[in-house]
Amino acid sequence: SQTIHQWPATLVQPVGSPLSLECTVEGTSNPNLYWYRQAAGRGLQLLFYSVGIGQISSEVPQNLSASRPQDRQFILSSKKLLLSDSGFYLCAWRDRGYNEQFFGPGTRLTVL
Amino acid sequence: KQEVTQIPAALSVPEGENLVLNCSFTDSAIYNLQWFRQDPGKGLTSLLLIQSSQREQTSGRLNASLDKSSGRSTLYIAASQPGDSATYLCAVRVADKLIFGTGTRLQVFP
């Protein structure tokens, strides 16, 4: 069966510090991968998605970037965090031939 | 631009009631519609997926319907329980992306 992992679960970082959040999927190959952010009191915002290694689509211009160095690994990064980057970050995956999308447990990021 | 709306935003009911949560979308050109549940501080759990060619899907006490032409979906929860308390999100798939509604926060009290 497929599983999706995200780490860390929680993170408190000062403004201006770098960020690296990691997501890995097991039990599938060549999935579509997604990064979402859920800010307090707001809906889910799609940040990036990837249909293959090295292929990244950005949905919202911002202080973040994403990379996919391996087939089942998706990384969200920032060189300098802003206060507005605080939120709940969710990774998700979907098989090409199957339509259901599945989410990871999320990372709670607080920027102080 | 596809927009997804969920009504009501919040709902509080006594245990045992049958519930209907509503989801509407502005563009009927969707691949499918997915309903999720989110518990506080947790990720999303997929509940039901309805393909664009389907009218409804059922899983246990949950039944989701889709009327693509009118841009509407409903999630019916039978005999609600306190464990059903969570935020329920609907999302429509457009190309490779899901477009989410803002959710309905459900509280079922004993």
Short mmCIF file of C-alpha atoms in Angstrom, two decimals:
data_model
loop_
_atom_site.label_atom_id
_atom_site.label_comp_id
_atom_site.label_asym_id
_atom_site.label_seq_id
_atom_site.Cartn_x
_atom_site.Cartn_y
_atom_site.Cartn_z
CA SER A 1 0.00 0.00 0.00
CA GLN A 2 1.01 3.56 -0.52
CA THR A 3 2.09 5.90 2.26
CA ILE A 4 3.17 9.51 2.34
CA HIS A 5 5.54 11.03 4.87
CA GLN A 6 6.22 14.62 5.79
CA TRP A 7 8.80 16.03 8.16
CA PRO A 8 9.21 17.76 10.39
CA ALA A 9 5.73 17.71 11.95
CA THR A 10 6.21 21.12 13.55
CA LEU A 11 8.77 23.85 13.04
CA VAL A 12 9.40 27.24 14.64
CA GLN A 13 11.78 29.45 12.70
CA PRO A 14 12.91 33.09 12.98
CA VAL A 15 12.24 35.56 10.21
CA GLY A 16 15.01 35.51 7.64
CA SER A 17 16.07 31.91 8.28
CA PRO A 18 16.06 29.22 5.55
CA LEU A 19 13.46 26.48 5.23
CA SER A 20 13.42 22.93 3.97
CA LEU A 21 10.36 20.70 4.22
CA GLU A 22 10.49 17.21 2.85
CA CYS A 23 7.82 14.87 1.53
CA THR A 24 8.28 11.30 0.38
CA VAL A 25 5.83 8.78 -1.04
CA GLU A 26 6.18 5.00 -0.81
CA GLY A 27 4.52 2.24 -2.74
CA THR A 28 4.04 3.99 -6.06
CA SER A 29 6.12 5.27 -8.94
CA ASN A 30 6.00 8.42 -11.05
CA PRO A 31 3.23 10.08 -9.05
CA ASN A 32 2.05 13.66 -9.40
CA LEU A 33 3.20 15.54 -6.29
CA TYR A 34 1.72 18.68 -4.75
CA TRP A 35 2.52 21.26 -2.06
CA TYR A 36 -0.35 23.17 -0.43
CA ARG A 37 -0.47 25.79 2.30
CA GLN A 38 -3.36 26.29 4.68
CA ALA A 39 -3.15 29.59 6.53
CA ALA A 40 -5.22 30.27 9.63
CA GLY A 41 -8.85 30.89 8.69
CA ARG A 42 -8.19 30.40 5.00
CA GLY A 43 -8.64 27.60 2.52
CA LEU A 44 -6.09 25.34 0.90
CA GLN A 45 -3.79 27.14 -1.51
CA LEU A 46 -1.89 25.14 -4.13
CA LEU A 47 1.74 26.28 -4.14
CA PHE A 48 3.58 23.89 -6.47
CA TYR A 49 2.99 20.68 -8.32
CA SER A 50 5.21 18.26 -10.20
CA VAL A 51 4.42 15.67 -12.85
CA GLY A 52 7.97 14.26 -12.94
CA ILE A 53 11.56 14.56 -11.75
CA GLY A 54 12.81 18.10 -12.16
CA GLN A 55 9.44 19.33 -13.44
CA ILE A 56 7.93 21.99 -11.18
CA SER A 57 4.92 24.20 -11.80
CA SER A 58 4.47 27.23 -9.58
CA GLU A 59 0.96 28.43 -8.86
CA VAL A 60 1.61 31.47 -6.71
CA PRO A 61 4.64 33.78 -6.98
CA GLN A 62 6.12 34.02 -3.51
CA ASN A 63 9.07 33.50 -1.24
CA LEU A 64 9.11 29.73 -1.70
CA SER A 65 10.51 27.23 -4.18
CA ALA A 66 10.11 23.51 -4.76
CA SER A 67 12.31 20.75 -6.11
CA ARG A 68 11.86 17.12 -7.02
CA PRO A 69 15.30 15.50 -6.94
CA GLN A 70 13.94 11.93 -6.98
CA ASP A 71 10.77 10.32 -8.30
CA ARG A 72 9.04 10.11 -4.92
CA GLN A 73 10.64 13.03 -3.11
CA PHE A 74 9.30 16.58 -3.08
CA ILE A 75 11.04 19.40 -1.20
CA LEU A 76 9.72 22.84 -0.32
CA SER A 77 12.35 25.50 0.39
CA SER A 78 12.91 29.11 1.19
CA LYS A 79 16.12 31.11 1.46
CA LYS A 80 14.65 33.69 3.85
CA LEU A 81 11.39 33.14 5.68
CA LEU A 82 8.80 35.88 6.11
CA LEU A 83 6.17 36.16 8.82
CA SER A 84 3.53 35.54 6.16
CA ASP A 85 5.04 32.10 5.45
CA SER A 86 3.53 30.77 8.68
CA GLY A 87 0.90 28.10 8.09
CA PHE A 88 0.14 24.43 7.74
CA TYR A 89 1.97 22.86 4.79
CA LEU A 90 0.51 19.77 3.18
CA CYS A 91 2.05 17.47 0.63
CA ALA A 92 -0.16 15.32 -1.59
CA TRP A 93 0.21 12.75 -4.34
CA ARG A 94 -1.88 11.22 -7.09
CA ASP A 95 -1.21 8.30 -9.40
CA ARG A 96 -1.39 9.11 -13.09
CA GLY A 97 -3.86 6.38 -13.87
CA TYR A 98 -5.99 6.83 -10.75
CA ASN A 99 -7.82 9.96 -9.86
CA GLU A 100 -7.92 10.02 -6.09
CA GLN A 101 -5.53 12.42 -4.38
CA PHE A 102 -4.01 11.60 -1.00
CA PHE A 103 -2.51 13.90 1.58
CA GLY A 104 0.31 13.68 4.08
CA PRO A 105 0.03 14.55 7.78
CA GLY A 106 1.28 18.12 7.29
CA THR A 107 3.94 20.40 8.79
CA ARG A 108 2.96 23.26 11.09
CA LEU A 109 5.35 26.16 10.42
CA THR A 110 5.50 29.17 12.72
CA VAL A 111 7.71 32.07 11.72
CA LEU A 112 8.53 34.46 14.58
CA LYS B 1 -11.65 30.73 -13.39
CA GLN B 2 -13.04 27.84 -11.37
CA GLU B 3 -14.44 28.79 -7.96
CA VAL B 4 -15.71 26.35 -5.36
CA THR B 5 -18.11 27.36 -2.59
CA GLN B 6 -19.30 25.38 0.39
CA ILE B 7 -22.43 26.09 2.39
CA PRO B 8 -22.89 26.25 5.31
CA ALA B 9 -19.53 27.39 6.66
CA ALA B 10 -20.32 25.84 10.04
CA LEU B 11 -22.93 23.46 11.37
CA SER B 12 -23.72 22.21 14.87
CA VAL B 13 -26.20 19.36 15.29
CA PRO B 14 -27.22 16.79 17.90
CA GLU B 15 -26.14 13.21 17.50
CA GLY B 16 -28.34 11.06 15.26
CA GLU B 17 -29.36 13.73 12.76
CA ASN B 18 -29.03 13.24 9.03
CA LEU B 19 -26.96 16.00 7.43
CA VAL B 20 -26.47 17.54 4.01
CA LEU B 21 -23.35 19.51 3.15
CA ASN B 22 -23.34 21.51 -0.05
CA CYS B 23 -20.64 22.25 -2.59
CA SER B 24 -21.01 24.34 -5.73
CA PHE B 25 -18.58 25.11 -8.53
CA THR B 26 -18.70 27.65 -11.33
CA ASP B 27 -17.27 25.69 -14.27
CA SER B 28 -18.76 22.31 -15.14
CA ALA B 29 -15.63 21.22 -17.07
CA ILE B 30 -14.25 19.01 -14.29
CA TYR B 31 -12.66 15.55 -14.29
CA ASN B 32 -14.02 14.57 -10.90
CA LEU B 33 -15.01 15.82 -7.46
CA GLN B 34 -13.51 14.64 -4.21
CA TRP B 35 -14.78 15.03 -0.64
CA PHE B 36 -12.28 15.18 2.22
CA ARG B 37 -12.39 15.28 5.98
CA GLN B 38 -9.88 17.25 8.06
CA ASP B 39 -9.52 16.90 11.79
CA PRO B 40 -7.92 19.83 13.68
CA GLY B 41 -4.19 20.00 13.08
CA LYS B 42 -4.23 17.00 10.77
CA GLY B 43 -3.93 16.28 7.08
CA LEU B 44 -6.86 15.59 4.77
CA THR B 45 -8.53 12.18 4.60
CA SER B 46 -10.21 11.26 1.33
CA LEU B 47 -13.84 10.24 1.83
CA LEU B 48 -15.36 9.86 -1.63
CA LEU B 49 -14.42 10.45 -5.24
CA ILE B 50 -17.07 10.97 -7.92
CA GLN B 51 -16.02 10.84 -11.55
CA SER B 52 -17.55 13.44 -13.85
CA SER B 53 -19.62 10.70 -15.54
CA GLN B 54 -21.06 9.45 -12.25
CA ARG B 55 -24.06 10.70 -10.30
CA GLU B 56 -23.23 9.43 -6.83
CA GLN B 57 -20.91 7.39 -4.63
CA THR B 58 -21.54 5.74 -1.29
CA SER B 59 -19.27 4.66 1.55
CA GLY B 60 -20.88 3.48 4.76
CA ARG B 61 -23.00 6.30 6.19
CA LEU B 62 -21.73 8.74 3.55
CA ASN B 63 -23.34 9.40 0.19
CA ALA B 64 -22.07 11.99 -2.25
CA SER B 65 -23.97 13.13 -5.32
CA LEU B 66 -22.83 15.13 -8.33
CA ASP B 67 -24.86 17.23 -10.75
CA LYS B 68 -22.18 18.48 -13.08
CA SER B 69 -24.43 20.47 -15.35
CA SER B 70 -25.69 22.60 -12.47
CA GLY B 71 -22.30 22.75 -10.74
CA ARG B 72 -23.42 21.12 -7.49
CA SER B 73 -22.48 18.29 -5.18
CA THR B 74 -23.90 17.23 -1.85
CA LEU B 75 -22.45 15.08 0.91
CA TYR B 76 -25.10 13.28 2.89
CA ILE B 77 -24.15 11.96 6.33
CA ALA B 78 -26.65 9.56 7.85
CA ALA B 79 -27.16 9.13 11.58
CA SER B 80 -24.42 11.56 12.57
CA GLN B 81 -22.08 10.73 15.47
CA PRO B 82 -19.75 12.87 17.60
CA GLY B 83 -16.83 11.22 15.80
CA ASP B 84 -18.05 12.87 12.58
CA SER B 85 -17.03 16.26 14.00
CA ALA B 86 -14.44 17.72 11.62
CA THR B 87 -14.10 20.11 8.70
CA TYR B 88 -15.39 18.75 5.40
CA LEU B 89 -13.83 19.96 2.17
CA CYS B 90 -14.87 19.42 -1.40
CA ALA B 91 -12.51 19.81 -4.33
CA VAL B 92 -12.93 19.65 -8.09
CA ARG B 93 -10.21 18.39 -10.38
CA VAL B 94 -9.29 20.59 -13.31
CA ALA B 95 -6.44 19.19 -15.42
CA ASP B 96 -3.71 18.17 -12.93
CA LYS B 97 -4.97 20.31 -10.06
CA LEU B 98 -7.59 20.23 -7.33
CA ILE B 99 -9.52 23.42 -6.61
CA PHE B 100 -10.79 23.43 -3.03
CA GLY B 101 -13.76 24.96 -1.33
CA THR B 102 -13.33 26.71 2.02
CA GLY B 103 -14.98 23.88 3.94
CA THR B 104 -17.86 23.22 6.31
CA ARG B 105 -16.95 22.90 9.98
CA LEU B 106 -19.23 20.28 11.50
CA GLN B 107 -19.80 19.70 15.20
CA VAL B 108 -21.97 16.81 16.36
CA PHE B 109 -22.77 16.93 20.05
CA PRO B 110 -23.99 14.01 22.19
#
